[in-house]
PDB file of C-alpha atoms in Angstrom:
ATOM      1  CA  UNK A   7     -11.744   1.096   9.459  1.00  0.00           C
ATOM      2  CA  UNK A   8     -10.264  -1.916  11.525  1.00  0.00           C
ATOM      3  CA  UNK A   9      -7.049  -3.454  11.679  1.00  0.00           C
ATOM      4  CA  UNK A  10      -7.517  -6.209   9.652  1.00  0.00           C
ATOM      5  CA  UNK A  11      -6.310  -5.701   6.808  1.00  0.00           C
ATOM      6  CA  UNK A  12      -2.941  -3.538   8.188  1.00  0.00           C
ATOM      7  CA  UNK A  13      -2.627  -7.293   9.826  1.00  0.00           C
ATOM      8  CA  UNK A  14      -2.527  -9.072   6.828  1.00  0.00           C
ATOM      9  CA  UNK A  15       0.288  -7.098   4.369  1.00  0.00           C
ATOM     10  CA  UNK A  16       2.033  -6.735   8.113  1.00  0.00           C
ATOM     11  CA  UNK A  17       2.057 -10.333   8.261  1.00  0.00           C
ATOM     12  CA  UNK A  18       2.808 -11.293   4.567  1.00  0.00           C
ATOM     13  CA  UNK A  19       5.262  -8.884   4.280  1.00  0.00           C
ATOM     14  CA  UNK A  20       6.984 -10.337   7.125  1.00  0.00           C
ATOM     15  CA  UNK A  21       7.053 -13.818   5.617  1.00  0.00           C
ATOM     16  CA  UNK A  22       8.107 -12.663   2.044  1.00  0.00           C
ATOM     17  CA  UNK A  23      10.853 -10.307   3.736  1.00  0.00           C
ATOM     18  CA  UNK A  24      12.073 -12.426   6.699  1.00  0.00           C
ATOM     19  CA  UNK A  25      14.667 -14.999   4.859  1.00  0.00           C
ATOM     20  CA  UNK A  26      16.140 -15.768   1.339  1.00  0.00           C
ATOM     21  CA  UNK A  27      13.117 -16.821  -0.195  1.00  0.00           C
ATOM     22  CA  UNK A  28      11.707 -20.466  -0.784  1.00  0.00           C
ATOM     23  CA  UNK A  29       8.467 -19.384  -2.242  1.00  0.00           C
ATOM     24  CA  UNK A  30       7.235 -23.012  -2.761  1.00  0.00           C
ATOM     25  CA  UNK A  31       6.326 -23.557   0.534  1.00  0.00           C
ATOM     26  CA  UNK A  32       4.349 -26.303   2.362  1.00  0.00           C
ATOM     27  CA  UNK A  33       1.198 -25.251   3.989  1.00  0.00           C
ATOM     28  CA  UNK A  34       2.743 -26.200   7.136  1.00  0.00           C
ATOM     29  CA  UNK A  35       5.974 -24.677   6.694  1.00  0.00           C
ATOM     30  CA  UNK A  36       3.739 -21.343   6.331  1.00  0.00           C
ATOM     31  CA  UNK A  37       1.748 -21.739   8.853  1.00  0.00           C
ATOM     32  CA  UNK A  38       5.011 -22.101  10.739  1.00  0.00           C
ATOM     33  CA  UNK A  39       6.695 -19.185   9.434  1.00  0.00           C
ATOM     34  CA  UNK A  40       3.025 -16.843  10.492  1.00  0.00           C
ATOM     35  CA  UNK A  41       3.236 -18.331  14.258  1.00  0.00           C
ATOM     36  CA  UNK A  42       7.032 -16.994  14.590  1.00  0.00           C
ATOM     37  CA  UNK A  43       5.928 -14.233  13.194  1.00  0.00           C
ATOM     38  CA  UNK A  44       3.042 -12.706  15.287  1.00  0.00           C
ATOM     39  CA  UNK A  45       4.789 -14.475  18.065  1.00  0.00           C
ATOM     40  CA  UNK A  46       7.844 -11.815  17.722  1.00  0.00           C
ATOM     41  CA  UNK A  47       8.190  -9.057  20.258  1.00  0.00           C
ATOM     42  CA  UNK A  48       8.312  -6.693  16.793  1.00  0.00           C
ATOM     43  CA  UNK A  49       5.450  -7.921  15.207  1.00  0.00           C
ATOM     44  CA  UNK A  50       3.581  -6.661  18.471  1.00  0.00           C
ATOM     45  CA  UNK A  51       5.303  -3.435  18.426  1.00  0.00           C
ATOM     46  CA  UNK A  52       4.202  -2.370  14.936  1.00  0.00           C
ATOM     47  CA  UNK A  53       0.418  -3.943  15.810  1.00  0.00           C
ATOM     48  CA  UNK A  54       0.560  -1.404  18.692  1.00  0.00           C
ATOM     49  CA  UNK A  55       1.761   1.414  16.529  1.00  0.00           C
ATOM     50  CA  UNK A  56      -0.488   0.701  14.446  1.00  0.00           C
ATOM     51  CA  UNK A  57      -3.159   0.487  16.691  1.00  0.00           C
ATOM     52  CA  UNK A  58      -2.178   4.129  18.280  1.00  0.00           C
ATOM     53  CA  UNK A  59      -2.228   5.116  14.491  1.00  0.00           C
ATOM     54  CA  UNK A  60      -5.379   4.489  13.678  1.00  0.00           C
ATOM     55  CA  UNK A  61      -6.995   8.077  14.266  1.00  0.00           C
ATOM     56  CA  UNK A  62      -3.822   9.406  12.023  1.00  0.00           C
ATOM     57  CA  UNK A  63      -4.692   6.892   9.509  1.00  0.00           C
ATOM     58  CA  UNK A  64      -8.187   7.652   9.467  1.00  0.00           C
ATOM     59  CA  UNK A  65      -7.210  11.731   8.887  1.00  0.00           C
ATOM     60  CA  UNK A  66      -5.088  10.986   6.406  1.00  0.00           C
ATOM     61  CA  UNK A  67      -7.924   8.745   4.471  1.00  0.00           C
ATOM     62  CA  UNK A  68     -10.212  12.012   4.688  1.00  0.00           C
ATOM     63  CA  UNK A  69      -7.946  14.046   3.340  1.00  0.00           C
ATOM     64  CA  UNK A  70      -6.573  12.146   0.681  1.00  0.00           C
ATOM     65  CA  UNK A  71      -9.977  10.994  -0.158  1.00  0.00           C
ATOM     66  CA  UNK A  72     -11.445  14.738  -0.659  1.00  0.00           C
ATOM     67  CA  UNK A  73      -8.284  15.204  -3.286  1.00  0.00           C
ATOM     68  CA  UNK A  74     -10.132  14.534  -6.833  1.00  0.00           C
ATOM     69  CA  UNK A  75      -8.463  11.879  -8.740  1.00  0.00           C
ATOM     70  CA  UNK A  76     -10.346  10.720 -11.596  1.00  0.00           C
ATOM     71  CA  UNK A  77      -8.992   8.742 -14.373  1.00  0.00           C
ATOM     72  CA  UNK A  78      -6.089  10.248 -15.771  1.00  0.00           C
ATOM     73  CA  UNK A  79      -6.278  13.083 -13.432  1.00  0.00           C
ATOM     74  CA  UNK A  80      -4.498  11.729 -10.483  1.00  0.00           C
ATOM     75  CA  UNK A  81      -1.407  14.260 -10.220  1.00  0.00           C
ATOM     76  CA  UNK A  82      -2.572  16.822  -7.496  1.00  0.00           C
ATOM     77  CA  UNK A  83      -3.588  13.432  -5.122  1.00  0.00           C
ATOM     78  CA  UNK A  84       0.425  11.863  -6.681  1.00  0.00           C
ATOM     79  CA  UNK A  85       2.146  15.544  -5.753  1.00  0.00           C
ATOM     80  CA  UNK A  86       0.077  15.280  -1.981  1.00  0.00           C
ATOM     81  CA  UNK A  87       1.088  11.667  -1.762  1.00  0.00           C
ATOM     82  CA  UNK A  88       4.536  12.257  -3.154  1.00  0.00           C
ATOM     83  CA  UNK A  89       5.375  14.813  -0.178  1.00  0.00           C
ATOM     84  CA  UNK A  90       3.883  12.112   2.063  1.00  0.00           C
ATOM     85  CA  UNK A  91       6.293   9.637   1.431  1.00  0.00           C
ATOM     86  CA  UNK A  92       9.201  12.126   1.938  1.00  0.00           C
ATOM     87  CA  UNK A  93       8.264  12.956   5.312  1.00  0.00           C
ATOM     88  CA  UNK A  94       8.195   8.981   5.869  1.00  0.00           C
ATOM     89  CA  UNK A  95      12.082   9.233   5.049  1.00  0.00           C
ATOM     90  CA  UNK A  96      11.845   6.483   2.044  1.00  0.00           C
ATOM     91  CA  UNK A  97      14.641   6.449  -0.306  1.00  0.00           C
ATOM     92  CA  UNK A  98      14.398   7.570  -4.304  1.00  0.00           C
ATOM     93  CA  UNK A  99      10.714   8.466  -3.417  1.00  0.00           C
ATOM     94  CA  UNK A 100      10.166  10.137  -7.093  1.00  0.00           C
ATOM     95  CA  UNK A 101       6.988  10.126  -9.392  1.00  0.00           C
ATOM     96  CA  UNK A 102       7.740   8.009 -12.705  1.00  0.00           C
ATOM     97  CA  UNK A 103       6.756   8.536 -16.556  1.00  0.00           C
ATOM     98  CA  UNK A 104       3.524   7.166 -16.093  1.00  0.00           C
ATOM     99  CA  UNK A 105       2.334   9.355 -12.626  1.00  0.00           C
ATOM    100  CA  UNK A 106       2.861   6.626 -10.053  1.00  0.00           C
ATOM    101  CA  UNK A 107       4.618   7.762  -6.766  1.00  0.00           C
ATOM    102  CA  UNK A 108       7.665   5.279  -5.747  1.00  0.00           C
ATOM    103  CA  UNK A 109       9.976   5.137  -2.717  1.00  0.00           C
ATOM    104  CA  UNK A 110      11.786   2.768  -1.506  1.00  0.00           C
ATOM    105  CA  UNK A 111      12.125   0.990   2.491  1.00  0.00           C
ATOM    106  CA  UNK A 112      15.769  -0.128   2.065  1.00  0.00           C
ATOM    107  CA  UNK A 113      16.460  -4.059   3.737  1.00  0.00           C
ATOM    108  CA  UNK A 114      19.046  -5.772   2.747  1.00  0.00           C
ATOM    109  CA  UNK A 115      19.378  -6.299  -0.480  1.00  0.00           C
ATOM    110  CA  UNK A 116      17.237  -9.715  -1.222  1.00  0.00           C
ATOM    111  CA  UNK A 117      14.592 -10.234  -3.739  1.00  0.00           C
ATOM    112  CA  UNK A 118      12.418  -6.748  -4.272  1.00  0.00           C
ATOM    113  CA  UNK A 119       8.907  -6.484  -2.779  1.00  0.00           C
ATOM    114  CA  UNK A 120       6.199  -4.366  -3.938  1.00  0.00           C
ATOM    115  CA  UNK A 121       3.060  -3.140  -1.969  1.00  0.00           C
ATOM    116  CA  UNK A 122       0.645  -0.769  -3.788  1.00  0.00           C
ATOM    117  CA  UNK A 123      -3.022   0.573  -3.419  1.00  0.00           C
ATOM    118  CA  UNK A 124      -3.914   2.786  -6.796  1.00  0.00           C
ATOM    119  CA  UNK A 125      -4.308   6.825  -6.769  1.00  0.00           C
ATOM    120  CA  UNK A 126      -7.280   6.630  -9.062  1.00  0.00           C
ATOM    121  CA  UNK A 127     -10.759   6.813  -8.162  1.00  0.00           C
ATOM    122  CA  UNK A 128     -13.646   5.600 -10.664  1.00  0.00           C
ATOM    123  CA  UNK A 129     -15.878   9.168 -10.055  1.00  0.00           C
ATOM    124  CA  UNK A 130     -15.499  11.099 -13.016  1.00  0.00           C
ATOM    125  CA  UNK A 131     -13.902  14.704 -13.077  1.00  0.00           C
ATOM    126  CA  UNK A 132     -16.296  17.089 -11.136  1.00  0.00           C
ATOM    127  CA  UNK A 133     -18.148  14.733  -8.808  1.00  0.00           C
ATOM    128  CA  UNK A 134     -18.313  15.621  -5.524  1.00  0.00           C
ATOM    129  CA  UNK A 135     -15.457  13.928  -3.180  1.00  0.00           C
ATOM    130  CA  UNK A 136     -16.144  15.497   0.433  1.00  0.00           C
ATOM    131  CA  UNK A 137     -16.401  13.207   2.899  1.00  0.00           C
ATOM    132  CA  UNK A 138     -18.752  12.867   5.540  1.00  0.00           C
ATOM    133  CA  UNK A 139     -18.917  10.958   8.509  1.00  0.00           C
ATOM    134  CA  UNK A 140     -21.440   8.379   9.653  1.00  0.00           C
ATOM    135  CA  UNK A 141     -20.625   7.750  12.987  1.00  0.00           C
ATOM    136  CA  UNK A 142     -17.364   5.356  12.616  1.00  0.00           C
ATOM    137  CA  UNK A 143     -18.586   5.012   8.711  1.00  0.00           C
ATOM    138  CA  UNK A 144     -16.787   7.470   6.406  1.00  0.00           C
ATOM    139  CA  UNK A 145     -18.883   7.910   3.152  1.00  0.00           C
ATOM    140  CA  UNK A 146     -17.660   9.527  -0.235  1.00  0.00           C
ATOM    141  CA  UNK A 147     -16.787   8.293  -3.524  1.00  0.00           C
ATOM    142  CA  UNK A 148     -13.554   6.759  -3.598  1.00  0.00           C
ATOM    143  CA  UNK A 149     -12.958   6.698   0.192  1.00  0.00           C
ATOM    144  CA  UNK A 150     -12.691   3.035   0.119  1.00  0.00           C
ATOM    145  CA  UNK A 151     -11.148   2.272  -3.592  1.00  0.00           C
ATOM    146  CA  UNK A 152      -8.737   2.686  -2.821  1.00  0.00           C
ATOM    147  CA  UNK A 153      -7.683   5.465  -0.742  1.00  0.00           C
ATOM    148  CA  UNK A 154      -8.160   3.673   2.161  1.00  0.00           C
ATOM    149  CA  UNK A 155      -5.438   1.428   0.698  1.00  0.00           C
ATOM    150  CA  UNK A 156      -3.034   4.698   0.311  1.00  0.00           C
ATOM    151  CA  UNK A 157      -3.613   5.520   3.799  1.00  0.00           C
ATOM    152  CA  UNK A 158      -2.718   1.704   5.162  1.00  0.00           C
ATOM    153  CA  UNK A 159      -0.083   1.554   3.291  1.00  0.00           C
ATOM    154  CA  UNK A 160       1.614   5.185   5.047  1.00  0.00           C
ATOM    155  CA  UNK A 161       0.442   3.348   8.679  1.00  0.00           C
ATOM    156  CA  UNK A 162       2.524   0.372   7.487  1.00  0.00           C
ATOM    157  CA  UNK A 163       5.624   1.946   6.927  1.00  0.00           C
ATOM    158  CA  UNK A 164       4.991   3.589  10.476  1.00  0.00           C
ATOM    159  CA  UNK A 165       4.557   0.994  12.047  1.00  0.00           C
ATOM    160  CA  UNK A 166       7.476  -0.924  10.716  1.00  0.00           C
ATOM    161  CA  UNK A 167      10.024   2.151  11.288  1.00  0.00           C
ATOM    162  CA  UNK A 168       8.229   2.113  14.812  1.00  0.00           C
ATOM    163  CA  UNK A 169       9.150  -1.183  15.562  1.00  0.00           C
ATOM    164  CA  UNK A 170      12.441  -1.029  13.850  1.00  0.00           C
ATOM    165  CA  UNK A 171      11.821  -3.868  11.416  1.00  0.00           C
ATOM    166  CA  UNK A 172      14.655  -5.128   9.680  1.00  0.00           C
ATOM    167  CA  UNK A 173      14.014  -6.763   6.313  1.00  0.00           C
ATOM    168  CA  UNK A 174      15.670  -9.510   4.045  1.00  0.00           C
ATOM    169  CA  UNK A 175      13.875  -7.435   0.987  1.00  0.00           C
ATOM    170  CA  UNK A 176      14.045  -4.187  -0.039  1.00  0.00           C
ATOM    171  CA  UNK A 177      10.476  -2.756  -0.272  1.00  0.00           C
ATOM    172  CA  UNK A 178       9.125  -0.607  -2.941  1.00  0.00           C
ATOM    173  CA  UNK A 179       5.935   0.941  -2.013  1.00  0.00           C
ATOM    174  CA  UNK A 180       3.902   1.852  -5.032  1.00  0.00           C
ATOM    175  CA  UNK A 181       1.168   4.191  -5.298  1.00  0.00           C
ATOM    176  CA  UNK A 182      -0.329   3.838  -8.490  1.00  0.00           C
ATOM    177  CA  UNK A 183      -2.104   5.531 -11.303  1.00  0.00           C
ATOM    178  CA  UNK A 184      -4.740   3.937 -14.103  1.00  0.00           C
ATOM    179  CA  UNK A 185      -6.295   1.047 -12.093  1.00  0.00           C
ATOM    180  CA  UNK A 186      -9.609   1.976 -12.965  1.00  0.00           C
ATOM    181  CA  UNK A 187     -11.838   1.169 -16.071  1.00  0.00           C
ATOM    182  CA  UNK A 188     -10.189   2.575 -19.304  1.00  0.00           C
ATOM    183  CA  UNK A 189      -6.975   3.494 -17.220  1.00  0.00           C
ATOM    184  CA  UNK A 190      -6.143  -0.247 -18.135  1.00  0.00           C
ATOM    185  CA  UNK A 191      -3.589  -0.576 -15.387  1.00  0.00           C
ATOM    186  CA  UNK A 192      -1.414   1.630 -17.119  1.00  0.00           C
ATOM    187  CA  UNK A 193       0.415   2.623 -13.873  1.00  0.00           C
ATOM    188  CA  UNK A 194       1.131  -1.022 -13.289  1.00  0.00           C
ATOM    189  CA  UNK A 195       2.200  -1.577 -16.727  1.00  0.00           C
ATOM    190  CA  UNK A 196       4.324   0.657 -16.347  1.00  0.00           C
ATOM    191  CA  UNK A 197       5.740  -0.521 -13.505  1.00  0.00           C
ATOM    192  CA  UNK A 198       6.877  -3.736 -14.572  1.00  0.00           C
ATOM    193  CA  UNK A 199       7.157  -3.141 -17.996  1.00  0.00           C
ATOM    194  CA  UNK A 200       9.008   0.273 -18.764  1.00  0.00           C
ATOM    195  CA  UNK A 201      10.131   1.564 -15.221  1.00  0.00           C
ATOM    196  CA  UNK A 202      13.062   1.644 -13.242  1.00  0.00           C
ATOM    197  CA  UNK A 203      12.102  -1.337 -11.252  1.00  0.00           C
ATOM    198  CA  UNK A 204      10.453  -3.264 -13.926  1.00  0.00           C
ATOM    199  CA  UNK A 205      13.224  -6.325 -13.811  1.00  0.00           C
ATOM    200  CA  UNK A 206      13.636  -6.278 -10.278  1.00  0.00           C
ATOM    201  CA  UNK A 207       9.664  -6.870  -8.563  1.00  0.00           C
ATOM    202  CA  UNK A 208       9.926 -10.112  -7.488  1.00  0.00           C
ATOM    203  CA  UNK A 209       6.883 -10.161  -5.179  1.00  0.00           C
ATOM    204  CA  UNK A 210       4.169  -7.831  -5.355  1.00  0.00           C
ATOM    205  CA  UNK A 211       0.812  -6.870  -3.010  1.00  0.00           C
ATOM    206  CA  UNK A 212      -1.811  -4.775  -3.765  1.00  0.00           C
ATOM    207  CA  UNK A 213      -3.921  -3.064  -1.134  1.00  0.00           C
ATOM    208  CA  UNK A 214      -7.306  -2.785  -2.105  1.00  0.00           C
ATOM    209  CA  UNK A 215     -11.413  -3.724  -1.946  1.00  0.00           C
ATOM    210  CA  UNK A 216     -13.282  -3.348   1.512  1.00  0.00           C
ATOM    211  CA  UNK A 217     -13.336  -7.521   2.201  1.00  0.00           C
ATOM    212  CA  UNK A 218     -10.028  -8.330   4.223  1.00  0.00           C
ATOM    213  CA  UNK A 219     -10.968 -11.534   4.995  1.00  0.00           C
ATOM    214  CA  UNK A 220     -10.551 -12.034   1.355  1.00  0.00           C
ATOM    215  CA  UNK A 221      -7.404 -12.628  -0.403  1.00  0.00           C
ATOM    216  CA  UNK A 222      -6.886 -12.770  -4.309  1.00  0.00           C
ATOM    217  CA  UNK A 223      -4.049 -14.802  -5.692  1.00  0.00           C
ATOM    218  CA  UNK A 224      -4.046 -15.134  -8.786  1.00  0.00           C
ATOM    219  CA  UNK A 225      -4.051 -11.895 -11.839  1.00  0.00           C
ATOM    220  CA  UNK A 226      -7.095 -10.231 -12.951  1.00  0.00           C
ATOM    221  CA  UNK A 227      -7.354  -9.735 -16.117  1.00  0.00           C
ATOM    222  CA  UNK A 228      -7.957  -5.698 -17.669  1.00  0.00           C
TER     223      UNK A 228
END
């Protein structure tokens, strides 16, 4: 697991939280906004949290990981993942209708961000989930997709409450149920469609796949 991705929500984050929003940005005007960023003396105290994380992050990807979630099964890995982000101190950190586990980084008040990786593995119920290490490899079904996601996402808030990060945005962080196959992105549709959030997401992240260096930015379609 490397730092890569962490980097990248860090960093957009950052941009979509730093200042009343004018999301139509020039290229340059971005580019701008990601030098003042990584130049700021916080931005490198939450990279170095993070980087003194990392062997807590990895931990927490084990044991999350050996939690079965198949579809529709995902409340023991929500209830484990629900007292997870208590301990982080979020705000109205609750488990919705659906099964997705919410809580909230409070900023100040500006247009609400969501970041989510999703709960659900692919594996069906019964299939083997203990993971085993291959020197700096960790192998078992769903390790990467997306609990890997679930566990970046509890360095992130670290590593911003480390640094003492200040945001524009309120951040909802999102971990979410139904992502996979016939779970038909329930959890998300959930989310912005019945939820107590669902008129407020603004700008929204997911956390997920094993490629950082690629970025999607458009919707996929279910």
């Amino acid at each position: 697991m490397t730092l890569r991705p962490l980097r990248f929500v860090f960093v957009a984050a950052a941009l979509l939280c730093a200042a009343p929003p004018a999301y139509a940005q020039l290229s340059s005007e971005a580019a701008a906004k990601v030098e003042r960023v990584t130049a700021s003396a916080s931005y490198k105290t939450a990279m170095a949290a993070l980087s003194a994380d990392h062997d807590r992050i990895v931990e927490e990807n084990i044991a999350l990981t050996e939690i079965p979630a198949p579809p529709f099964r995902e409340a023991a890995k929500a209830k484990a993942f629900f007292e997870l982000f208590s301990r982080l101190g979020l705000e109205e950190v609750g488990i919705d209708a659906e099964g997705n586990v919410t809580g909230l980084r409070r900023g100040r008040g500006g247009p609400l961000l969501a970041v989510a990786a999703h709960l659900d593995t692919v594996f069906p119920e019964g299939t083997d989930v203990h993971v085993k290490r291959d020197g700096t490899i960790l192998r078992a079904p769903g390790v990467g997709d997306d609990t890997r996601g679930l566990a970046i996402m509890l360095g992130i808030i670290r590593a911003m409450d480390a640094a003492h990060i200040a945001t524009e945005s309120d951040i909802l962080f999102v971990a979410s149920v139904g992502e996979e196959g016939l779970g038909d992105l329930r959890g998300m549709k959930y989310l912005f469609g019945k939820g107590p959030y669902k008129d407020r997401i603004k700008t929204f992240i997911a956390i997920d796949g094993l490629t950082p260096q690629a970025i999607m930015t458009t919707a996929l379609g279910s």
